[in-house]
PDB file of C-alpha atoms in Angstrom:
ATOM      1  CA  UNK A 611       0.000   0.000   0.000  1.00 53.00           C
ATOM      2  CA  UNK A 612       1.398   3.404  -0.898  1.00 64.00           C
ATOM      3  CA  UNK A 613      -0.157   5.116   2.118  1.00 72.00           C
ATOM      4  CA  UNK A 614       2.302   3.486   4.550  1.00 81.00           C
ATOM      5  CA  UNK A 615       6.072   3.632   4.672  1.00 88.00           C
ATOM      6  CA  UNK A 616       7.758   1.171   7.014  1.00 90.00           C
ATOM      7  CA  UNK A 617      11.338   0.674   8.049  1.00 94.00           C
ATOM      8  CA  UNK A 618      12.522  -2.679   9.259  1.00 94.00           C
ATOM      9  CA  UNK A 619      14.919  -2.563  12.178  1.00 95.00           C
ATOM     10  CA  UNK A 620      16.696  -5.578  13.610  1.00 94.00           C
ATOM     11  CA  UNK A 621      14.728  -6.004  16.842  1.00 95.00           C
ATOM     12  CA  UNK A 622      12.380  -4.494  19.415  1.00 95.00           C
ATOM     13  CA  UNK A 623      15.128  -2.636  21.292  1.00 96.00           C
ATOM     14  CA  UNK A 624      16.309  -0.965  18.071  1.00 96.00           C
ATOM     15  CA  UNK A 625      12.753   0.001  17.192  1.00 96.00           C
ATOM     16  CA  UNK A 626      12.194   1.545  20.615  1.00 96.00           C
ATOM     17  CA  UNK A 627      15.465   3.506  20.391  1.00 96.00           C
ATOM     18  CA  UNK A 628      14.621   4.651  16.856  1.00 97.00           C
ATOM     19  CA  UNK A 629      11.180   5.906  17.909  1.00 97.00           C
ATOM     20  CA  UNK A 630      12.685   7.725  20.922  1.00 97.00           C
ATOM     21  CA  UNK A 631      15.397   9.365  18.808  1.00 96.00           C
ATOM     22  CA  UNK A 632      12.906  10.392  16.141  1.00 97.00           C
ATOM     23  CA  UNK A 633      10.642  11.870  18.838  1.00 96.00           C
ATOM     24  CA  UNK A 634      13.603  13.867  20.169  1.00 96.00           C
ATOM     25  CA  UNK A 635      13.934  15.278  16.639  1.00 95.00           C
ATOM     26  CA  UNK A 636      10.177  16.043  16.624  1.00 94.00           C
ATOM     27  CA  UNK A 637       9.354  13.314  14.124  1.00 96.00           C
ATOM     28  CA  UNK A 638       6.504  11.054  15.175  1.00 94.00           C
ATOM     29  CA  UNK A 639       6.917   7.405  14.232  1.00 94.00           C
ATOM     30  CA  UNK A 640       4.387   4.743  15.067  1.00 90.00           C
ATOM     31  CA  UNK A 641       4.112   1.043  15.481  1.00 89.00           C
ATOM     32  CA  UNK A 642       0.795  -0.650  15.007  1.00 82.00           C
ATOM     33  CA  UNK A 643       1.381  -3.929  13.221  1.00 85.00           C
ATOM     34  CA  UNK A 644       0.278  -7.006  15.097  1.00 88.00           C
ATOM     35  CA  UNK A 645       0.918 -10.409  13.553  1.00 94.00           C
ATOM     36  CA  UNK A 646      -2.465 -11.802  12.591  1.00 93.00           C
ATOM     37  CA  UNK A 647      -1.903 -15.079  14.382  1.00 94.00           C
ATOM     38  CA  UNK A 648      -1.524 -13.111  17.654  1.00 94.00           C
ATOM     39  CA  UNK A 649      -4.744 -11.166  17.166  1.00 94.00           C
ATOM     40  CA  UNK A 650      -8.023 -12.115  18.828  1.00 94.00           C
ATOM     41  CA  UNK A 651      -9.068 -13.886  15.633  1.00 94.00           C
ATOM     42  CA  UNK A 652      -5.787 -15.805  15.511  1.00 95.00           C
ATOM     43  CA  UNK A 653      -6.326 -16.931  19.098  1.00 94.00           C
ATOM     44  CA  UNK A 654      -9.782 -18.164  18.129  1.00 96.00           C
ATOM     45  CA  UNK A 655      -8.118 -20.411  15.577  1.00 96.00           C
ATOM     46  CA  UNK A 656      -5.738 -21.710  18.220  1.00 95.00           C
ATOM     47  CA  UNK A 657      -2.594 -19.760  17.363  1.00 95.00           C
ATOM     48  CA  UNK A 658      -0.267 -18.723  20.178  1.00 94.00           C
ATOM     49  CA  UNK A 659       3.014 -16.887  20.665  1.00 94.00           C
ATOM     50  CA  UNK A 660       5.741 -18.823  18.893  1.00 95.00           C
ATOM     51  CA  UNK A 661       3.498 -20.239  16.169  1.00 95.00           C
ATOM     52  CA  UNK A 662       5.102 -18.005  13.521  1.00 95.00           C
ATOM     53  CA  UNK A 663       8.518 -17.035  14.919  1.00 96.00           C
ATOM     54  CA  UNK A 664       9.787 -15.252  11.809  1.00 95.00           C
ATOM     55  CA  UNK A 665       6.666 -13.092  11.599  1.00 95.00           C
ATOM     56  CA  UNK A 666       6.943 -12.296  15.294  1.00 95.00           C
ATOM     57  CA  UNK A 667      10.631 -11.361  15.016  1.00 94.00           C
ATOM     58  CA  UNK A 668      10.063  -9.166  11.960  1.00 94.00           C
ATOM     59  CA  UNK A 669       7.055  -7.437  13.527  1.00 95.00           C
ATOM     60  CA  UNK A 670       9.145  -6.381  16.533  1.00 95.00           C
ATOM     61  CA  UNK A 671      11.405  -4.340  14.245  1.00 95.00           C
ATOM     62  CA  UNK A 672       8.766  -2.597  12.130  1.00 95.00           C
ATOM     63  CA  UNK A 673       8.263   1.136  12.485  1.00 96.00           C
ATOM     64  CA  UNK A 674       6.093   3.408  10.364  1.00 94.00           C
ATOM     65  CA  UNK A 675       7.486   6.720   9.186  1.00 94.00           C
ATOM     66  CA  UNK A 676       5.299   9.795   8.711  1.00 91.00           C
ATOM     67  CA  UNK A 677       3.861   9.780   5.216  1.00 87.00           C
ATOM     68  CA  UNK A 678       0.799  11.677   4.056  1.00 86.00           C
ATOM     69  CA  UNK A 679      -0.439  13.416   0.931  1.00 85.00           C
ATOM     70  CA  UNK A 680      -0.005  16.978   2.199  1.00 90.00           C
ATOM     71  CA  UNK A 681       3.559  16.424   3.401  1.00 91.00           C
ATOM     72  CA  UNK A 682       5.840  19.155   2.120  1.00 94.00           C
ATOM     73  CA  UNK A 683       9.276  18.630   0.635  1.00 95.00           C
ATOM     74  CA  UNK A 684      10.846  20.250   3.696  1.00 96.00           C
ATOM     75  CA  UNK A 685       8.950  17.861   5.994  1.00 95.00           C
ATOM     76  CA  UNK A 686      10.100  14.912   3.918  1.00 94.00           C
ATOM     77  CA  UNK A 687      13.707  16.071   4.159  1.00 96.00           C
ATOM     78  CA  UNK A 688      13.429  16.457   7.938  1.00 95.00           C
ATOM     79  CA  UNK A 689      12.148  12.879   8.286  1.00 95.00           C
ATOM     80  CA  UNK A 690      14.824  11.527   5.947  1.00 95.00           C
ATOM     81  CA  UNK A 691      17.620  13.378   7.743  1.00 96.00           C
ATOM     82  CA  UNK A 692      16.406  12.213  11.157  1.00 96.00           C
ATOM     83  CA  UNK A 693      16.158   8.594   9.979  1.00 95.00           C
ATOM     84  CA  UNK A 694      19.644   8.710   8.438  1.00 95.00           C
ATOM     85  CA  UNK A 695      21.082  10.081  11.692  1.00 95.00           C
ATOM     86  CA  UNK A 696      19.963   6.957  13.581  1.00 94.00           C
ATOM     87  CA  UNK A 697      22.709   4.449  14.294  1.00 86.00           C
ATOM     88  CA  UNK A 698      21.514   0.964  15.174  1.00 71.00           C
TER      89      UNK A 698
END
């Protein structure tokens, strides 16, 4: 989908540090992906933590960058510069 722009970091700790550093630079990053097998519906089908370890590991490193149709070029540059400044 072209309305979302994700970065994939190596793990949960890196994602948390990235979000904190971006916030310090006044760039809001979000995380909202939940592996489907860990959702309420997944639980109804009997899935539990550990059922899809690769999906779980990848999901812990996902972070969504700001991206919207009215974003200006200057705003884009600020997000890009802040993301490039991060050192995992």
